[in-house]
Amino acid sequence: MALEARVKLGPEGASEAPSCAAWAPVADAPADGAREGEGGLSGALSRRSVDLSTYPNARSFFEAVRDASVECERTREALLRMEAREGVRAQGYEAQGRSGHASDRTAATDARIDYEERMRERIEADYALIDVACRVLYGSESGKGGVDALMGSAVADAISFRYVDARPWSEVAAALGYSSDSAKSLRALCEQGFDCIDFLGWDNVIGGRGGAEG
């Protein structure tokens, strides 16, 4: 089964980490390019097909989602550091009146842009996975299907916090109101969700339907 992922790459201004909490599918998005007035990784749009049949089970898919989320966050933080250095350099030059070093600022900006371009394809693929994961957990329209509708919010949220947000178990526990030593219980919740997906099939889960695919 292949799903087309249409998702804006990165939250507005690349100010937040990947998360289903801020997720929304992008309707009527152009096939490629960026929205008017937006640029860089945070403004790009992805319309990629994610072939779920390449994953032997739901667990392997969500492990790939977790890896994708970690890479997106690492890239986001790297870009923020680059942007901060550009700003610090610009302020330093203005304070000192040293306009002759404008080429240094340009070099820093060019380095950031080059890095964005090098990472673009990988980040598009990562966010496509994250988009599909959120649809599996919460349905094509957030909160109207998916694991959330079939198994309850505790199961969907446990998977979301652990794999989409890539949080450690201690943070998953805190977010769900569990004690800090509840990793075993939280793993069990995630396994229940994975078993549900494997039994019912991707289409039925996304649609919130309880009948197994034939």
Short mmCIF file of C-alpha atoms in Angstrom, two decimals:
data_model
loop_
_atom_site.label_atom_id
_atom_site.label_comp_id
_atom_site.label_asym_id
_atom_site.label_seq_id
_atom_site.Cartn_x
_atom_site.Cartn_y
_atom_site.Cartn_z
CA MET A 1 0.00 0.00 0.00
CA ALA A 2 1.29 3.44 -0.95
CA LEU A 3 0.07 6.69 0.61
CA GLU A 4 0.70 10.10 -0.86
CA ALA A 5 2.05 12.41 1.80
CA ARG A 6 1.29 16.08 1.36
CA VAL A 7 2.74 18.00 4.22
CA LYS A 8 4.44 21.33 4.76
CA LEU A 9 8.02 20.57 5.68
CA GLY A 10 8.69 21.77 9.17
CA PRO A 11 6.62 23.99 11.41
CA GLU A 12 6.41 27.71 10.68
CA GLY A 13 9.82 29.29 10.98
CA ALA A 14 11.38 25.93 11.90
CA SER A 15 10.70 26.89 15.52
CA GLU A 16 9.26 23.57 16.70
CA ALA A 17 10.29 19.93 16.62
CA PRO A 18 8.35 17.38 14.54
CA SER A 19 5.13 16.42 16.32
CA CYS A 20 1.60 15.27 15.56
CA ALA A 21 0.44 17.98 17.99
CA ALA A 22 1.18 20.65 15.36
CA TRP A 23 0.39 18.43 12.38
CA ALA A 24 -2.19 19.13 9.71
CA PRO A 25 -2.38 17.74 6.17
CA VAL A 26 -1.77 20.29 3.43
CA ALA A 27 -4.71 20.39 1.06
CA ASP A 28 -4.38 21.36 -2.60
CA ALA A 29 -0.65 21.82 -2.32
CA PRO A 30 1.45 22.32 -5.45
CA ALA A 31 3.33 19.22 -6.56
CA ASP A 32 6.65 20.79 -5.71
CA GLY A 33 8.23 24.06 -4.71
CA ALA A 34 7.27 26.30 -1.82
CA ARG A 35 4.33 28.39 -0.82
CA GLU A 36 4.48 31.97 -1.96
CA GLY A 37 6.64 33.97 0.40
CA GLU A 38 8.18 30.91 2.02
CA GLY A 39 11.57 29.36 1.42
CA GLY A 40 14.09 26.93 2.79
CA LEU A 41 13.22 23.65 4.42
CA SER A 42 10.54 25.24 6.59
CA GLY A 43 8.62 26.47 3.55
CA ALA A 44 8.93 23.51 1.20
CA LEU A 45 6.04 21.22 0.39
CA SER A 46 6.31 17.50 -0.06
CA ARG A 47 4.05 15.34 -2.16
CA ARG A 48 5.69 11.97 -1.84
CA SER A 49 4.33 8.48 -1.99
CA VAL A 50 5.16 6.38 1.06
CA ASP A 51 5.05 2.65 0.29
CA LEU A 52 3.92 1.04 3.52
CA SER A 53 4.35 -2.45 2.06
CA THR A 54 8.12 -2.01 2.39
CA TYR A 55 7.73 -2.27 6.18
CA PRO A 56 7.20 -5.82 7.52
CA ASN A 57 5.02 -4.56 10.37
CA ALA A 58 3.82 -1.46 12.18
CA ARG A 59 6.68 -1.53 14.67
CA SER A 60 9.30 -1.32 11.91
CA PHE A 61 7.42 1.56 10.28
CA PHE A 62 7.28 3.58 13.49
CA GLU A 63 10.92 2.86 14.25
CA ALA A 64 11.70 4.41 10.85
CA VAL A 65 9.46 7.35 11.80
CA ARG A 66 11.43 7.85 15.02
CA ASP A 67 14.71 7.88 13.06
CA ALA A 68 13.19 10.40 10.64
CA SER A 69 12.05 12.63 13.50
CA VAL A 70 15.52 12.58 15.07
CA GLU A 71 17.09 13.59 11.76
CA CYS A 72 14.55 16.40 11.23
CA GLU A 73 15.19 17.78 14.71
CA ARG A 74 18.96 17.56 14.30
CA THR A 75 18.72 19.41 10.98
CA ARG A 76 16.36 22.03 12.43
CA GLU A 77 18.73 22.72 15.32
CA ALA A 78 21.70 22.96 12.97
CA LEU A 79 19.89 25.52 10.83
CA LEU A 80 18.89 27.55 13.89
CA ARG A 81 22.52 27.61 15.05
CA MET A 82 23.61 28.76 11.59
CA GLU A 83 20.98 31.51 11.55
CA ALA A 84 22.02 32.61 15.04
CA ARG A 85 25.66 32.87 13.96
CA GLU A 86 24.64 34.97 10.99
CA GLY A 87 22.76 37.33 13.30
CA VAL A 88 25.62 37.57 15.82
CA ARG A 89 28.11 38.34 13.08
CA ALA A 90 25.85 40.99 11.57
CA GLN A 91 25.38 42.71 14.95
CA GLY A 92 29.11 42.63 15.64
CA TYR A 93 29.99 44.18 12.33
CA GLU A 94 27.37 46.92 12.71
CA ALA A 95 28.52 47.77 16.22
CA GLN A 96 32.11 48.05 15.07
CA GLY A 97 31.30 49.76 11.79
CA ARG A 98 33.35 47.20 9.89
CA SER A 99 31.47 47.01 6.62
CA GLY A 100 34.49 45.44 4.98
CA HIS A 101 33.58 42.10 6.53
CA ALA A 102 30.23 41.83 4.77
CA SER A 103 31.70 38.96 2.74
CA ASP A 104 31.96 36.92 5.96
CA ARG A 105 28.26 37.32 6.57
CA THR A 106 27.54 36.36 2.98
CA ALA A 107 29.69 33.26 3.35
CA ALA A 108 27.78 32.22 6.47
CA THR A 109 24.46 32.67 4.70
CA ASP A 110 25.70 30.76 1.67
CA ALA A 111 26.82 27.90 3.93
CA ARG A 112 23.37 27.70 5.50
CA ILE A 113 21.64 27.71 2.11
CA ASP A 114 23.99 25.00 0.83
CA TYR A 115 23.23 22.89 3.88
CA GLU A 116 19.49 23.32 3.36
CA GLU A 117 19.80 22.19 -0.23
CA ARG A 118 21.94 19.17 0.69
CA MET A 119 19.39 18.09 3.29
CA ARG A 120 16.24 18.93 1.35
CA GLU A 121 15.57 15.53 -0.23
CA ARG A 122 16.25 13.62 2.99
CA ILE A 123 14.08 15.94 5.07
CA GLU A 124 11.26 15.74 2.52
CA ALA A 125 11.33 11.95 2.83
CA ASP A 126 11.47 12.21 6.64
CA TYR A 127 8.48 14.54 6.86
CA ALA A 128 6.55 12.35 4.42
CA LEU A 129 6.96 9.47 6.89
CA ILE A 130 5.92 11.70 9.78
CA ASP A 131 2.85 12.86 7.86
CA VAL A 132 1.72 9.29 7.20
CA ALA A 133 2.42 8.31 10.81
CA CYS A 134 0.12 11.07 12.08
CA ARG A 135 -2.60 9.94 9.69
CA VAL A 136 -2.25 6.36 10.91
CA LEU A 137 -2.51 7.52 14.53
CA TYR A 138 -5.25 10.14 14.21
CA GLY A 139 -6.88 9.67 10.79
CA SER A 140 -6.74 11.75 7.64
CA GLU A 141 -8.59 14.46 9.53
CA SER A 142 -6.91 14.82 12.91
CA GLY A 143 -8.95 13.24 15.71
CA LYS A 144 -11.46 11.51 13.42
CA GLY A 145 -9.87 8.15 12.79
CA GLY A 146 -6.73 6.11 13.12
CA VAL A 147 -5.48 4.32 16.20
CA ASP A 148 -7.00 7.11 18.29
CA ALA A 149 -10.52 6.16 17.19
CA LEU A 150 -9.96 2.41 17.38
CA MET A 151 -7.82 1.96 20.50
CA GLY A 152 -8.19 5.22 22.38
CA SER A 153 -6.08 8.33 22.83
CA ALA A 154 -3.70 6.76 25.37
CA VAL A 155 -2.43 4.24 22.81
CA ALA A 156 -2.24 6.77 19.96
CA ASP A 157 -0.55 9.40 22.13
CA ALA A 158 1.97 6.92 23.54
CA ILE A 159 3.07 5.97 20.02
CA SER A 160 3.03 9.61 18.93
CA PHE A 161 5.16 10.87 21.81
CA ARG A 162 7.64 7.99 21.59
CA TYR A 163 8.02 7.63 17.82
CA VAL A 164 6.83 10.82 16.10
CA ASP A 165 8.21 13.18 18.75
CA ALA A 166 11.14 10.78 19.42
CA ARG A 167 10.91 11.39 23.17
CA PRO A 168 12.58 9.22 25.82
CA TRP A 169 10.25 7.02 27.85
CA SER A 170 10.52 9.32 30.87
CA GLU A 171 9.08 12.22 28.86
CA VAL A 172 6.37 10.01 27.36
CA ALA A 173 5.40 9.01 30.88
CA ALA A 174 5.27 12.63 32.06
CA ALA A 175 3.20 13.70 29.05
CA LEU A 176 0.66 10.93 29.68
CA GLY A 177 0.56 11.32 33.46
CA TYR A 178 2.38 8.07 34.26
CA SER A 179 5.10 7.60 36.85
CA SER A 180 8.68 7.90 35.64
CA ASP A 181 9.24 4.13 35.94
CA SER A 182 6.33 3.19 33.65
CA ALA A 183 8.35 2.38 30.53
CA LYS A 184 7.15 -1.24 30.53
CA SER A 185 3.49 -0.20 30.65
CA LEU A 186 4.01 2.40 27.93
CA ARG A 187 5.76 -0.12 25.70
CA ALA A 188 2.75 -2.38 26.16
CA LEU A 189 0.42 0.43 25.04
CA CYS A 190 2.52 0.94 21.93
CA GLU A 191 2.52 -2.80 21.21
CA GLN A 192 -1.28 -2.83 21.44
CA GLY A 193 -1.39 -0.13 18.79
CA PHE A 194 1.07 -1.95 16.55
CA ASP A 195 -0.93 -5.18 16.87
CA CYS A 196 -4.10 -3.30 15.94
CA ILE A 197 -2.48 -1.86 12.81
CA ASP A 198 -1.02 -5.22 11.77
CA PHE A 199 -4.37 -6.98 12.26
CA LEU A 200 -6.67 -4.44 10.63
CA GLY A 201 -4.37 -3.08 7.92
CA TRP A 202 -3.27 0.46 7.13
CA ASP A 203 -6.39 1.56 5.21
CA ASN A 204 -8.83 0.41 7.86
CA VAL A 205 -6.84 1.96 10.67
CA ILE A 206 -6.53 5.35 8.96
CA GLY A 207 -10.29 5.31 8.31
CA GLY A 208 -11.06 4.24 11.87
CA ARG A 209 -12.74 1.06 10.64
CA GLY A 210 -12.67 -2.02 12.86
CA GLY A 211 -12.81 -4.76 10.22
CA ALA A 212 -9.64 -6.55 9.14
CA GLU A 213 -8.57 -6.19 5.53
CA GLY A 214 -9.15 -9.28 3.44
#
